[in-house]
Structures are given as C-alpha cells and as structure tokens.
Amino acid sequence: MADSSFDIVSKVERQEVDNALNQAAKEISQRYDFKNVGASISWSGEKILMEANSEERVKAILDVFETKLVKRGISLKALDAGEPQLSGKEYKIFATIEEGISQENAKKVAKIIRDEGPKGVKAQVQGDELRVSSKSRDDLQAVQQLLKGKDLDFAIQFVNYR
C-alpha cells in the first residue's frame, strides 16, 4: 500500500487580506474618533501602510485591521507589523503578510514530528513547505493534532491530504 501524505504550508489568501483591508479602511473613514486626523490604511507595494496624526490613533488603526483579519479567518501570526514611526507630522506603521515556511522553521517542525510524533512518520522539507508521509492515516492525523497543540510563531495549514 502506498504511503499517505499531506503538506504543511504557510499561505495566506491575498483576496481575504485585501477584503479585510478594505473593510478596515471603510470603518476608519466612518468612525467619529478618526475624523479629520488623516487616518488611513492602504497597500504600499507589497506592504500595508497605516497612517494617522498620533501614535495612539495609528495603533488603533492596526487594531481595527487585526480585528478584520481575524473575522476573515486569517491568523495574526501571518501579520508582521512594525513599530509606529514618526514621519514628518504623521505616524506610520508598515506591516507585511508573511508567507511560506522558512528553512529554519521547517526544520523545527520536522524535529517536533521526529521527536514527539508517532514512529514511522517521515517529514521532508520541499522549498517553502513540508511534506509529511506515513503508511498509517491515523498517524498523520495524530501529527496534525500534535502540531495544532503546539504554539508555533508562524501560521500553518494542512493541504494535499492523500
């Protein structure tokens, strides 16, 4: 019998991020506490730019955006937001959406699977994802439960379950 397998990836649906950003921008344009303060959130190339005239307000914009991301099912572990920076009279926060599992994170996950997972489960790094295979589907499900229980500092999804 052939091995069963699944892939561990760290991907974010770009359209969902875009929708969350648009919802946050709409809320910011309508909220009373953001009137006449130059508050905005928008794409700036591959980064997300949040601007306002005070540090507290720019942090509030980030909070609104994070709320919208959670409502759309995107893990906040994928959001990498910087610290507020003063630029002229404006405070700005640049945020990026992290995708892909880095080599060192893939090695950490593979080590967790090797050390704590069921015997006979193999994990191999393939680019920015990790393929986990085993003869037993029950073992693969046990690995998924093991990883869901771990507090990893990056978002993971399980795809290509065969």
PDB file of C-alpha atoms in Angstrom:
ATOM      1  CA  MET A   1       0.000   0.000   0.000  1.00  0.00           C
ATOM      2  CA  ALA A   2       1.300   3.483  -0.871  1.00  0.00           C
ATOM      3  CA  ASP A   3       2.153   6.000   1.809  1.00  0.00           C
ATOM      4  CA  SER A   4      -0.449   8.593   2.721  1.00  0.00           C
ATOM      5  CA  SER A   5       0.786  12.169   2.993  1.00  0.00           C
ATOM      6  CA  PHE A   6      -0.094  15.813   3.486  1.00  0.00           C
ATOM      7  CA  ASP A   7       1.760  19.103   3.138  1.00  0.00           C
ATOM      8  CA  ILE A   8       2.269  21.706   5.840  1.00  0.00           C
ATOM      9  CA  VAL A   9       2.246  25.192   4.317  1.00  0.00           C
ATOM     10  CA  SER A  10       2.031  28.773   5.474  1.00  0.00           C
ATOM     11  CA  LYS A  11      -0.090  30.564   2.902  1.00  0.00           C
ATOM     12  CA  VAL A  12      -2.468  33.496   3.131  1.00  0.00           C
ATOM     13  CA  GLU A  13      -5.340  34.138   0.756  1.00  0.00           C
ATOM     14  CA  ARG A  14      -4.377  37.506  -0.766  1.00  0.00           C
ATOM     15  CA  GLN A  15      -8.023  38.319  -1.599  1.00  0.00           C
ATOM     16  CA  GLU A  16      -9.067  37.840   2.036  1.00  0.00           C
ATOM     17  CA  VAL A  17      -6.316  40.229   3.186  1.00  0.00           C
ATOM     18  CA  ASP A  18      -7.481  42.721   0.571  1.00  0.00           C
ATOM     19  CA  ASN A  19     -11.084  42.397   1.770  1.00  0.00           C
ATOM     20  CA  ALA A  20     -10.031  42.890   5.407  1.00  0.00           C
ATOM     21  CA  LEU A  21      -8.019  45.967   4.406  1.00  0.00           C
ATOM     22  CA  ASN A  22     -10.979  47.439   2.511  1.00  0.00           C
ATOM     23  CA  GLN A  23     -13.318  46.791   5.447  1.00  0.00           C
ATOM     24  CA  ALA A  24     -10.847  48.439   7.846  1.00  0.00           C
ATOM     25  CA  ALA A  25     -10.481  51.450   5.514  1.00  0.00           C
ATOM     26  CA  LYS A  26     -14.265  51.826   5.357  1.00  0.00           C
ATOM     27  CA  GLU A  27     -14.616  51.644   9.153  1.00  0.00           C
ATOM     28  CA  ILE A  28     -11.802  54.166   9.633  1.00  0.00           C
ATOM     29  CA  SER A  29     -13.443  56.598   7.185  1.00  0.00           C
ATOM     30  CA  GLN A  30     -16.753  56.361   9.060  1.00  0.00           C
ATOM     31  CA  ARG A  31     -15.675  56.314  12.718  1.00  0.00           C
ATOM     32  CA  TYR A  32     -16.041  59.525  14.680  1.00  0.00           C
ATOM     33  CA  ASP A  33     -12.704  59.238  16.506  1.00  0.00           C
ATOM     34  CA  PHE A  34     -10.860  59.072  13.150  1.00  0.00           C
ATOM     35  CA  LYS A  35     -12.490  62.197  11.621  1.00  0.00           C
ATOM     36  CA  ASN A  36     -10.059  64.913  10.471  1.00  0.00           C
ATOM     37  CA  VAL A  37      -6.908  63.178  11.759  1.00  0.00           C
ATOM     38  CA  GLY A  38      -5.543  61.963   8.411  1.00  0.00           C
ATOM     39  CA  ALA A  39      -6.141  58.343   9.374  1.00  0.00           C
ATOM     40  CA  SER A  40      -5.726  55.875   6.509  1.00  0.00           C
ATOM     41  CA  ILE A  41      -4.806  52.293   5.686  1.00  0.00           C
ATOM     42  CA  SER A  42      -3.734  51.152   2.224  1.00  0.00           C
ATOM     43  CA  TRP A  43      -1.411  48.937   0.208  1.00  0.00           C
ATOM     44  CA  SER A  44       2.033  50.391  -0.423  1.00  0.00           C
ATOM     45  CA  GLY A  45       3.579  47.931  -2.851  1.00  0.00           C
ATOM     46  CA  GLU A  46       3.697  44.606  -1.010  1.00  0.00           C
ATOM     47  CA  LYS A  47       3.372  46.279   2.389  1.00  0.00           C
ATOM     48  CA  ILE A  48       0.356  47.653   4.204  1.00  0.00           C
ATOM     49  CA  LEU A  49       0.714  51.290   5.269  1.00  0.00           C
ATOM     50  CA  MET A  50      -1.231  52.737   8.218  1.00  0.00           C
ATOM     51  CA  GLU A  51      -1.062  56.490   8.852  1.00  0.00           C
ATOM     52  CA  ALA A  52      -2.504  58.883  11.452  1.00  0.00           C
ATOM     53  CA  ASN A  53      -1.502  62.073  13.281  1.00  0.00           C
ATOM     54  CA  SER A  54      -0.780  60.407  16.652  1.00  0.00           C
ATOM     55  CA  GLU A  55       0.808  57.191  17.862  1.00  0.00           C
ATOM     56  CA  GLU A  56      -2.372  56.084  19.678  1.00  0.00           C
ATOM     57  CA  ARG A  57      -4.536  56.542  16.579  1.00  0.00           C
ATOM     58  CA  VAL A  58      -2.171  54.642  14.298  1.00  0.00           C
ATOM     59  CA  LYS A  59      -2.168  51.782  16.835  1.00  0.00           C
ATOM     60  CA  ALA A  60      -5.988  51.928  16.839  1.00  0.00           C
ATOM     61  CA  ILE A  61      -5.935  51.560  13.028  1.00  0.00           C
ATOM     62  CA  LEU A  62      -3.735  48.458  13.427  1.00  0.00           C
ATOM     63  CA  ASP A  63      -6.210  47.100  15.989  1.00  0.00           C
ATOM     64  CA  VAL A  64      -9.150  47.641  13.587  1.00  0.00           C
ATOM     65  CA  PHE A  65      -7.204  45.888  10.793  1.00  0.00           C
ATOM     66  CA  GLU A  66      -6.289  42.932  13.051  1.00  0.00           C
ATOM     67  CA  THR A  67      -9.962  42.561  14.029  1.00  0.00           C
ATOM     68  CA  LYS A  68     -10.977  42.434  10.361  1.00  0.00           C
ATOM     69  CA  LEU A  69      -8.261  39.831   9.609  1.00  0.00           C
ATOM     70  CA  VAL A  70      -9.488  37.574  12.426  1.00  0.00           C
ATOM     71  CA  LYS A  71     -13.098  37.875  11.223  1.00  0.00           C
ATOM     72  CA  ARG A  72     -11.965  36.735   7.753  1.00  0.00           C
ATOM     73  CA  GLY A  73     -10.143  33.699   9.187  1.00  0.00           C
ATOM     74  CA  ILE A  74      -6.552  34.888   8.739  1.00  0.00           C
ATOM     75  CA  SER A  75      -4.125  34.093  11.544  1.00  0.00           C
ATOM     76  CA  LEU A  76      -2.472  37.130  13.125  1.00  0.00           C
ATOM     77  CA  LYS A  77       0.777  35.129  13.117  1.00  0.00           C
ATOM     78  CA  ALA A  78       0.946  35.880   9.371  1.00  0.00           C
ATOM     79  CA  LEU A  79       0.856  39.640  10.046  1.00  0.00           C
ATOM     80  CA  ASP A  80       4.212  41.245  10.771  1.00  0.00           C
ATOM     81  CA  ALA A  81       3.554  44.825  11.890  1.00  0.00           C
ATOM     82  CA  GLY A  82       6.405  47.183  12.707  1.00  0.00           C
ATOM     83  CA  GLU A  83       6.544  49.836  15.400  1.00  0.00           C
ATOM     84  CA  PRO A  84       4.940  53.268  14.867  1.00  0.00           C
ATOM     85  CA  GLN A  85       7.429  55.650  13.251  1.00  0.00           C
ATOM     86  CA  LEU A  86       7.246  59.428  13.164  1.00  0.00           C
ATOM     87  CA  SER A  87       7.489  60.729   9.601  1.00  0.00           C
ATOM     88  CA  GLY A  88       7.100  64.489   9.439  1.00  0.00           C
ATOM     89  CA  LYS A  89       3.875  65.164  11.333  1.00  0.00           C
ATOM     90  CA  GLU A  90       2.449  61.704  10.682  1.00  0.00           C
ATOM     91  CA  TYR A  91       2.891  58.419  12.496  1.00  0.00           C
ATOM     92  CA  LYS A  92       3.184  55.395  10.234  1.00  0.00           C
ATOM     93  CA  ILE A  93       3.151  51.633  10.701  1.00  0.00           C
ATOM     94  CA  PHE A  94       4.288  49.322   7.925  1.00  0.00           C
ATOM     95  CA  ALA A  95       3.001  45.745   8.051  1.00  0.00           C
ATOM     96  CA  THR A  96       3.755  42.749   5.856  1.00  0.00           C
ATOM     97  CA  ILE A  97       1.985  39.457   5.335  1.00  0.00           C
ATOM     98  CA  GLU A  98       4.396  36.562   5.909  1.00  0.00           C
ATOM     99  CA  GLU A  99       4.027  33.574   3.582  1.00  0.00           C
ATOM    100  CA  GLY A 100       5.957  30.352   3.241  1.00  0.00           C
ATOM    101  CA  ILE A 101       7.772  28.381   5.907  1.00  0.00           C
ATOM    102  CA  SER A 102      11.416  29.385   6.267  1.00  0.00           C
ATOM    103  CA  GLN A 103      14.084  26.656   6.258  1.00  0.00           C
ATOM    104  CA  GLU A 104      14.745  27.013   9.989  1.00  0.00           C
ATOM    105  CA  ASN A 105      11.009  26.887  10.858  1.00  0.00           C
ATOM    106  CA  ALA A 106      10.568  23.833   8.615  1.00  0.00           C
ATOM    107  CA  LYS A 107      13.446  22.143  10.446  1.00  0.00           C
ATOM    108  CA  LYS A 108      11.828  22.980  13.820  1.00  0.00           C
ATOM    109  CA  VAL A 109       8.528  21.400  12.730  1.00  0.00           C
ATOM    110  CA  ALA A 110      10.323  18.339  11.316  1.00  0.00           C
ATOM    111  CA  LYS A 111      12.184  17.944  14.630  1.00  0.00           C
ATOM    112  CA  ILE A 112       8.890  18.153  16.595  1.00  0.00           C
ATOM    113  CA  ILE A 113       7.398  15.465  14.341  1.00  0.00           C
ATOM    114  CA  ARG A 114      10.515  13.268  14.693  1.00  0.00           C
ATOM    115  CA  ASP A 115      10.774  13.663  18.474  1.00  0.00           C
ATOM    116  CA  GLU A 116       7.131  13.686  19.580  1.00  0.00           C
ATOM    117  CA  GLY A 117       5.194  12.220  16.663  1.00  0.00           C
ATOM    118  CA  PRO A 118       4.311   8.561  16.043  1.00  0.00           C
ATOM    119  CA  LYS A 119       7.044   6.235  14.797  1.00  0.00           C
ATOM    120  CA  GLY A 120       7.239   5.696  11.043  1.00  0.00           C
ATOM    121  CA  VAL A 121       6.204   9.247  10.143  1.00  0.00           C
ATOM    122  CA  LYS A 122       8.605  10.982   7.761  1.00  0.00           C
ATOM    123  CA  ALA A 123       8.878  14.741   7.264  1.00  0.00           C
ATOM    124  CA  GLN A 124      10.852  16.276   4.399  1.00  0.00           C
ATOM    125  CA  VAL A 125      11.373  19.929   3.526  1.00  0.00           C
ATOM    126  CA  GLN A 126      10.341  20.868  -0.031  1.00  0.00           C
ATOM    127  CA  GLY A 127      11.039  24.537  -0.742  1.00  0.00           C
ATOM    128  CA  ASP A 128       8.773  26.625   1.490  1.00  0.00           C
ATOM    129  CA  GLU A 129       6.587  23.703   2.572  1.00  0.00           C
ATOM    130  CA  LEU A 130       6.932  20.450   4.470  1.00  0.00           C
ATOM    131  CA  ARG A 131       5.688  17.037   3.239  1.00  0.00           C
ATOM    132  CA  VAL A 132       4.679  14.595   5.967  1.00  0.00           C
ATOM    133  CA  SER A 133       4.130  10.950   4.983  1.00  0.00           C
ATOM    134  CA  SER A 134       3.307   7.697   6.721  1.00  0.00           C
ATOM    135  CA  LYS A 135       1.761   4.301   5.974  1.00  0.00           C
ATOM    136  CA  SER A 136      -0.975   4.982   8.543  1.00  0.00           C
ATOM    137  CA  ARG A 137      -3.534   7.773   8.078  1.00  0.00           C
ATOM    138  CA  ASP A 138      -4.171   7.679  11.834  1.00  0.00           C
ATOM    139  CA  ASP A 139      -0.531   8.620  12.424  1.00  0.00           C
ATOM    140  CA  LEU A 140      -0.902  11.573  10.041  1.00  0.00           C
ATOM    141  CA  GLN A 141      -3.965  12.774  11.925  1.00  0.00           C
ATOM    142  CA  ALA A 142      -2.051  12.396  15.189  1.00  0.00           C
ATOM    143  CA  VAL A 143       0.726  14.601  13.729  1.00  0.00           C
ATOM    144  CA  GLN A 144      -1.855  17.241  12.743  1.00  0.00           C
ATOM    145  CA  GLN A 145      -3.284  17.254  16.269  1.00  0.00           C
ATOM    146  CA  LEU A 146       0.239  17.446  17.736  1.00  0.00           C
ATOM    147  CA  LEU A 147       1.095  20.494  15.600  1.00  0.00           C
ATOM    148  CA  LYS A 148      -2.238  22.223  16.293  1.00  0.00           C
ATOM    149  CA  GLY A 149      -1.473  21.893  20.004  1.00  0.00           C
ATOM    150  CA  LYS A 150       1.976  23.481  19.627  1.00  0.00           C
ATOM    151  CA  ASP A 151       2.342  27.261  19.928  1.00  0.00           C
ATOM    152  CA  LEU A 152       4.361  27.926  16.784  1.00  0.00           C
ATOM    153  CA  ASP A 153       5.322  31.516  15.983  1.00  0.00           C
ATOM    154  CA  PHE A 154       4.033  31.235  12.399  1.00  0.00           C
ATOM    155  CA  ALA A 155       0.724  30.181  10.842  1.00  0.00           C
ATOM    156  CA  ILE A 156       0.402  26.689   9.346  1.00  0.00           C
ATOM    157  CA  GLN A 157      -2.226  24.975   7.216  1.00  0.00           C
ATOM    158  CA  PHE A 158      -2.529  21.358   6.136  1.00  0.00           C
ATOM    159  CA  VAL A 159      -3.128  20.735   2.408  1.00  0.00           C
ATOM    160  CA  ASN A 160      -2.935  17.906  -0.179  1.00  0.00           C
ATOM    161  CA  TYR A 161      -4.143  15.229   2.213  1.00  0.00           C
ATOM    162  CA  ARG A 162      -3.920  11.937   0.269  1.00  0.00           C
TER     163      ARG A 162
END
